[in-house]
Each structure stands twice: as structure tokens, then as C-alpha cells.
Coordinates of C-alpha atoms and ligand atoms in Angstrom, one line a residue:
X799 CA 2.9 -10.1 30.6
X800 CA 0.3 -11.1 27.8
X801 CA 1.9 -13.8 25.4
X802 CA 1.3 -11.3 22.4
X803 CA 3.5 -8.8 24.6
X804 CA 6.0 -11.5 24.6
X805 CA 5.2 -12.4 21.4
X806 CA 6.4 -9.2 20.4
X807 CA 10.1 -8.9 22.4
X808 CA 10.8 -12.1 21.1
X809 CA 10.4 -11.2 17.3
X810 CA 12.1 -8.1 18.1
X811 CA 15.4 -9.8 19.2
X812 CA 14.8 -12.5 15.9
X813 CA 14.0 -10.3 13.4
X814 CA 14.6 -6.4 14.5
X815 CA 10.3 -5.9 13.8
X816 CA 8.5 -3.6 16.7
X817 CA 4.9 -4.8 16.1
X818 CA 4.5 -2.6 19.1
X819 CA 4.7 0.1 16.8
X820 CA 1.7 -1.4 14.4
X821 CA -1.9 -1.2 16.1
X822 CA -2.7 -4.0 18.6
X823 CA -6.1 -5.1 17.7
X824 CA -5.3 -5.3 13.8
X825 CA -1.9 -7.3 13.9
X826 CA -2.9 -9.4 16.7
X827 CA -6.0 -10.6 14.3
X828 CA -4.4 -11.5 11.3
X829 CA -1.8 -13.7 13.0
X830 CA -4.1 -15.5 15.5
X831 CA -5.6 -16.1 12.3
X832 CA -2.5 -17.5 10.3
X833 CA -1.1 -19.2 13.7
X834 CA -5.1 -21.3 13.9
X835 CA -4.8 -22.1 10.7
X836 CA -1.3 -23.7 11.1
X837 CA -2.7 -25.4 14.0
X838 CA -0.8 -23.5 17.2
X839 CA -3.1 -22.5 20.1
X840 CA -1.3 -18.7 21.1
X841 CA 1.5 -17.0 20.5
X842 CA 4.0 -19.0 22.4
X843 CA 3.3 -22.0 21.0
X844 CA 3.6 -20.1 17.2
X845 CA 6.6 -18.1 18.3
X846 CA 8.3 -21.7 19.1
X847 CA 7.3 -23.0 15.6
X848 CA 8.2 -19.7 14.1
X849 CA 12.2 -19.8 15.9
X850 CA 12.7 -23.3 14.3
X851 CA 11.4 -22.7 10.8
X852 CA 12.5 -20.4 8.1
X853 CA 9.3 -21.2 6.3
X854 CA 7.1 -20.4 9.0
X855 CA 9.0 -17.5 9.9
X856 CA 9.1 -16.0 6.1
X857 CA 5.1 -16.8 6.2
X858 CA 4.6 -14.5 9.8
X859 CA 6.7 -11.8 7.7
X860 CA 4.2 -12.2 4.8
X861 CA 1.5 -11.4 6.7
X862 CA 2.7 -8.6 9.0
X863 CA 3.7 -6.9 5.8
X864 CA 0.6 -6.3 3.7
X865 CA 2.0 -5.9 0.3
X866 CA -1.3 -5.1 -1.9
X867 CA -0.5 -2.4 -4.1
X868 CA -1.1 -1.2 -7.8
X869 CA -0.5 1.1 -10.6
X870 CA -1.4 4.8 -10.8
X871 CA -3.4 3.9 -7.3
X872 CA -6.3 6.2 -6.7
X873 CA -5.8 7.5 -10.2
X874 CA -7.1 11.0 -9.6
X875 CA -4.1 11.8 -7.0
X876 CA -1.9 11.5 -10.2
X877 CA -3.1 13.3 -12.0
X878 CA -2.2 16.0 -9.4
X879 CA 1.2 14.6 -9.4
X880 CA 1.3 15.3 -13.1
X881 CA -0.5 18.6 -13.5
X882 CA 0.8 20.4 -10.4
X883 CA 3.3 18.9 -8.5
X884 CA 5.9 18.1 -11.1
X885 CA 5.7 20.9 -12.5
X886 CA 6.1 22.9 -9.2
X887 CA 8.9 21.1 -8.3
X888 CA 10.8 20.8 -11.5
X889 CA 10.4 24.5 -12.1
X890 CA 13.1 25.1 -8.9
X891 CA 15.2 22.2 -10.2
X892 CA 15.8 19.8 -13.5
X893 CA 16.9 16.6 -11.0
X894 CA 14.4 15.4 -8.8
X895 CA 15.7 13.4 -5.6
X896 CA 12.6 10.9 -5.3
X897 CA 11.5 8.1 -2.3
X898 CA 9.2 5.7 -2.7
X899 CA 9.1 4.7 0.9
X900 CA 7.1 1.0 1.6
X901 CA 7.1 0.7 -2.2
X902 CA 6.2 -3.0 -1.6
X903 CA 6.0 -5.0 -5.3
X904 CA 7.3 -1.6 -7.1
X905 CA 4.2 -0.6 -8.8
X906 CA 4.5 2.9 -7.1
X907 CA 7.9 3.7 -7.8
X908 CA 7.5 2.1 -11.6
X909 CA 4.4 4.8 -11.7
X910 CA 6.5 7.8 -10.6
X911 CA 8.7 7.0 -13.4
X912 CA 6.0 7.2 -16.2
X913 CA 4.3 10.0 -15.2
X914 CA 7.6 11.9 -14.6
X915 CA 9.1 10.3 -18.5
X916 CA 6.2 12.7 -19.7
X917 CA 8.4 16.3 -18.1
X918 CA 11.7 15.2 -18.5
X919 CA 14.0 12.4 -20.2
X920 CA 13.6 9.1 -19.1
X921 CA 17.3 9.0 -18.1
X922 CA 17.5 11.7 -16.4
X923 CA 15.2 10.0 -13.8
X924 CA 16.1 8.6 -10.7
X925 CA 14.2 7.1 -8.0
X926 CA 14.9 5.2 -4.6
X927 CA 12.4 2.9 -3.5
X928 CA 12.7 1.1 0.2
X929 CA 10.3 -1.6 1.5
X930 CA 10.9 -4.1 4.9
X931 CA 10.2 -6.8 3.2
X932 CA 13.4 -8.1 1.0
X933 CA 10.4 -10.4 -0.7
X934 CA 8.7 -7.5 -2.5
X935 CA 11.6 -6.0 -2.8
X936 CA 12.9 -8.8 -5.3
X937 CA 9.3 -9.2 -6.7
X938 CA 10.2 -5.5 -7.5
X939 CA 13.0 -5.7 -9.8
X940 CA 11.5 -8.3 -11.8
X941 CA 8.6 -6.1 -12.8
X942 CA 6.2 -8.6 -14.1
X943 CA 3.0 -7.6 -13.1
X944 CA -0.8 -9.6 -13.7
X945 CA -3.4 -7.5 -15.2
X946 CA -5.5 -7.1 -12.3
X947 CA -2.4 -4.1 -11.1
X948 CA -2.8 -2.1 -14.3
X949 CA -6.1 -0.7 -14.1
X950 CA -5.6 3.0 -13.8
X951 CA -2.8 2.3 -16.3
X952 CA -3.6 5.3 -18.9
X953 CA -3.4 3.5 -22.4
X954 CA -0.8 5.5 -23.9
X955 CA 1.3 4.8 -20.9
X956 CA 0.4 1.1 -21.2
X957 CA 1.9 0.4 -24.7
X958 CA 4.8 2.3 -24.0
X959 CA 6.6 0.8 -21.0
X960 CA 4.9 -2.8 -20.5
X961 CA 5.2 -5.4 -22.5
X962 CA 2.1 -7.8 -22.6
X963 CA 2.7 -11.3 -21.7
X964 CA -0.4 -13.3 -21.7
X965 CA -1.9 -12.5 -18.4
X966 CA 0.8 -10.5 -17.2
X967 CA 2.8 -7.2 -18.2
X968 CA 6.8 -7.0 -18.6
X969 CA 7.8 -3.0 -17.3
X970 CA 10.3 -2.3 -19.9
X971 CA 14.3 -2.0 -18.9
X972 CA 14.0 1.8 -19.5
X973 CA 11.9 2.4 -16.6
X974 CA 13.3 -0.6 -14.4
X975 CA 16.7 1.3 -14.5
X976 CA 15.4 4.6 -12.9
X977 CA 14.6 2.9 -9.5
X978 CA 17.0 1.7 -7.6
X979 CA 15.3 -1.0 -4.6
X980 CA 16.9 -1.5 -1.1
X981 CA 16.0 -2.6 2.0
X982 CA 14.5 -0.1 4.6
X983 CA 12.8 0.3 7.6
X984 CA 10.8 3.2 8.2
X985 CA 10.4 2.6 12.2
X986 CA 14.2 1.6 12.5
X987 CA 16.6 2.7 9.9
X988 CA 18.1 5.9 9.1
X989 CA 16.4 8.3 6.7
X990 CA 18.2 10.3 3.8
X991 CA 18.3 14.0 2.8
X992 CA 17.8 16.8 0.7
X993 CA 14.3 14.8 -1.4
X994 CA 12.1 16.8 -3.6
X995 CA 9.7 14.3 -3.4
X996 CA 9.0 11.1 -1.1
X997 CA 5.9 9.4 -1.6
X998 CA 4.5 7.1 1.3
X999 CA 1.2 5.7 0.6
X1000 CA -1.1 3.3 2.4
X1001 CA 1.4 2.1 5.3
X1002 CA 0.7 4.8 7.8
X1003 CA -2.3 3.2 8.5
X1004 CA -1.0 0.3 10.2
X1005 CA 1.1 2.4 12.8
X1006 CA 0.1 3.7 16.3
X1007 CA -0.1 7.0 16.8
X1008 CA 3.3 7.5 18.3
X1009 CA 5.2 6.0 15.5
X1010 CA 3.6 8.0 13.1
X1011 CA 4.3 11.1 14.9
X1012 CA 8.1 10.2 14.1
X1013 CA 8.0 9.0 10.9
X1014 CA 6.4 11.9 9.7
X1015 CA 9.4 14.3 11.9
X1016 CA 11.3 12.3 10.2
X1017 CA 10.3 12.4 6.5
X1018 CA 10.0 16.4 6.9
X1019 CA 13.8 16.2 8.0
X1020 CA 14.5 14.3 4.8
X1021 CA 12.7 16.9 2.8
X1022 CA 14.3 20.2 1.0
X1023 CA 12.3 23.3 1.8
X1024 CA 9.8 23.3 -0.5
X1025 CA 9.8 19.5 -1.3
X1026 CA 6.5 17.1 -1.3
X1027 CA 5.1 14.4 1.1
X1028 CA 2.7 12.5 -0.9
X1029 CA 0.2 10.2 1.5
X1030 CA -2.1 7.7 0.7
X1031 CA -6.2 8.4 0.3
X1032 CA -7.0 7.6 3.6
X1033 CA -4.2 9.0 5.5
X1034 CA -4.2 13.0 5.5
X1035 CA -2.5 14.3 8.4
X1036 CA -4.5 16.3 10.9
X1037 CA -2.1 19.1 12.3
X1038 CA 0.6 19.4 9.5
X1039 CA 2.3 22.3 10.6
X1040 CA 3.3 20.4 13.7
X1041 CA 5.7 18.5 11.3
X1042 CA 6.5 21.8 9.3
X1043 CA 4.0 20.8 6.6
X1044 CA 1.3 22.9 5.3
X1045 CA -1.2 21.2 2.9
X1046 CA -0.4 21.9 -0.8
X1047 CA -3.4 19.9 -2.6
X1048 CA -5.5 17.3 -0.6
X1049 CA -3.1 14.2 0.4
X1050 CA 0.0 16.5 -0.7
X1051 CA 2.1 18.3 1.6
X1052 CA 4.7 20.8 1.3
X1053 CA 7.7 21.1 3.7
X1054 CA 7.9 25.1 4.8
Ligands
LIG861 C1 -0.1 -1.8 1.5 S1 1.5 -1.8 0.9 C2 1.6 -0.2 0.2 C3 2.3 -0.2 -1.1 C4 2.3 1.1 -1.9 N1 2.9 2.2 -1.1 C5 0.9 1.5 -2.3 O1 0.4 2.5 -1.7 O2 0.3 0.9 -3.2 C6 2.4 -1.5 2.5 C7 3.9 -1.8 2.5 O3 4.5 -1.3 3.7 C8 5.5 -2.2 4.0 N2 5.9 -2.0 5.4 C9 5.3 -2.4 6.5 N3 6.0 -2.0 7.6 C10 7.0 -1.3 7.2 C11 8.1 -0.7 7.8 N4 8.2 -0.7 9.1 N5 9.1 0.0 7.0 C12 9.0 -0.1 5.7 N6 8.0 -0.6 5.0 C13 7.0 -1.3 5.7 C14 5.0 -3.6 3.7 O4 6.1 -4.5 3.5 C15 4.2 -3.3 2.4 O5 4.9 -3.6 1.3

């Protein structure tokens, strides 16, 4: 067995993570190059260091998670979100059941709220948002955000629900209460039902083949007939229907 391979059981048992599920060659490079630049020679030297220190071991989850994320990303998509697909859905029904599945730092999630606020009454919405990484997660409900995130941030939407802190931008506590963050993972844990919507962008990229293929049984399980998969701009899925999906708009799919 290779030392990644045992690399890999071992973090299992410690931590519950399959990185068998995550493509090889991309994984295995960005952490033979955090291990070398902590100074270990191969994985069983760094899974040692990593079994014996919380710090090192929070630093490996760090990096197996990539957490970059931002506002309104690809700022066309929502556009779709907000001339088509809300309205499509809401016509069939007032309360949307929303997931914001690998929402890492919440920007997504925080998004689906403002562009939603424009349909329906801020308190009337209600989203779940799941990541791996308790981290982000925490990062998440704080809701302070530098500028660099905000971008695509349309400037009505902008004065509305941030409040600007220097550098940074405070999401207000009207759209921090629709979004309820919890711990989930995609590969392991169990998914809900009955969504009108789950969004799950720029994650699906890092899986093999084979663990796509099951998340994406999985999410069109979780969905209502008629409900939306919403995937990230580089991740449109080849052969929909084998999932029950036909395409609705480009990256949007409907379940049948
Ligand atoms: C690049 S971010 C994407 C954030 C956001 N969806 C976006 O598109 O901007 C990828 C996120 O996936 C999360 N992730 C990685 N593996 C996961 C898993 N097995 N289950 C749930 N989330 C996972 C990471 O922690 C990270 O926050």
C-alpha cells in the first residue's frame, strides 16, 4: 500500500474524511505541499505529526477544504435565479425549502437571501446551509465579510443588508436570521427532503467520478418534483436524466 493510501484509512478512522472520494492527483499536491513546508518528508511522517497536534490537524482540514467563495458568484447565474427560477418555483408555492449545500463562509446562502427578499418578505425566508468544515461554518454566522467578496454585490442590494465597516461589511441581522448553519457532509451524512431548491456550487469539482454519481442520486432524492439543483459554472452535468434531472437553464436543473 502507497503511504497516501494509508494516509487516507488513517484520517478516515481520526476524522470520518474519505479523501478517496476527492481526486488523487489534486489532494495529494496541495498537502505534500503543506506537509514540505512544515518540514515532514511523506505522509507517514505528517500523519504522525498530524495524530499528536490539534493545530496541525485543524491546518490539514484547512487545506483539504477549499473554502474560497463570494457574493452573487458568477453574477449572471443570478440573475437567472432571480428572473426565472424564483419565480417558477414560487408560483407552485409561497415557502421555499432552500439548501445551500458546501456553503463554506456563507456568502452563498447570505446571497439566496437577498435576491429572494426582492419576491417575498424577508421573514418569510428560510434557508439551511451545511458545510464540513465547522470553521467556515462559524466564520458564517458572524457575517463579516472584506470587500474583495462583494463584487457582484448589486448596489441597491449593498446598502440594504451590509453595513460598511472600514474594509469589511457587517450582513445585517435581518438576513443572518433566514439561514440556519450546521454541520454536514455531503459524502457521509444523511440528506433531507421535500427542497424546492438546493444550490451546490463549486465542490463537485473536487470529487471522483463515483462520488459524484451519488451525491447527485442523492440531492435528486431530496428534491420535490419540480424543485431546482443549482451547480456551479464549471460543473454542468453530462447525462441529467440519469439522475431524473432535465436541464432547465444552463447550470440549472429541474427534478422530473
Ligand atoms: C470552494 S468552496 C464553495 C463555496 C460556495 N458553494 C461557492 O460556490 O462559492 C467549497 C466548500 O466545500 C466544502 N466541502 C468540501 N468537502 C465537503 C464535503 N464532503 N461535504 C460538505 N462540504 C464539503 C469545503 O469545506 C468548502 O467550504
Amino acid at each position: 500500500m502507497s503511504d497516501y493510501a494509508e494516509f487516507i484509512n488513517k484520517i478516515k478512522t481520526k476524522t470520518g474524511i474519505d479523501l478517496s472520494l476527492y481526486k488523487e492527483a489534486q489532494m495529494k499536491r496541495r498537502l505534500t505541499s503543506l506537509y514540505e513546508k512544515r518540514g515532514y518528508r511523506n505522509f507517514t511522517e505528517y500523519y504522525q505529526a498530524i495524530h499528536t497536534s490539534k493545530e496541525l490537524l485543524d491546518e490539514f482540514l484547512d487545506r483539504m477544504t477549499i473554502n474560497v467563495s463570494e457574493f452573487y458568484r458568477n453574477g449572471q447565474r443570478w440573475d437567472v435565479l432571480d428572473k426565472k427560477i424564483f419565480p417558477m418555483l414560487l408560483s407552485k408555492n409561497k415557502r421555499l425549502k432552500i439548501w445551500s449545500a458546501a456553503c463554506s463562509t456563507g456568502e452563498e446562502p447570505y446571497s439566496l437571501a437577498m435576491v429572494l427578499s426582492s419576491h417575498i418578505p424577508v421573514r418569510d425566508i428560510s434557508i439551511l446551509a451545511t458545510d464540513l468544515d465547522a470553521g467556515v461554518l462559524e466564520r458564517a454566522k458572524v457575517g463579516l465579510y472584506a470587500d474583495r467578496s462583494l463584487k457582484e454585490v448589486p448596489k441597491p442590494v449593498l446598502s440594504r443588508y451590509f453595513v460598511n465597516e472600514g474594509h469589511h461589511y457587517q450582513v445585517t441581522d435581518e438576513i443572518k436570521r433566514t439561514v440556519e448553519f450546521k454541520q454536514h457532509n455531503l459524502l457521509n451524512d444523511p440528506y433531507g427532503s421535500g427542497f424546492d431548491l438546493i444550490v451546490c456550487r463549486n465542490v463537485m469539482i473536487y470529487f471522483t467520478e463515483e462520488a459524484k454519481d451519488q451525491i447527485y442520486m442523492n440531492f435528486s432524492k431530496a428534491l420535490k418534483p419540480g424543485g431546482i439543483l443549482f451547480v456551479g459554472s464549471t460543473e454542468q452535468i453530462f447525462n441529467p436524466s440519469k439522475y431524473g434531472f432535465e436541464s432547465e437553464e444552463t447550470f440549472f436543473y429541474k427534478k422530473i
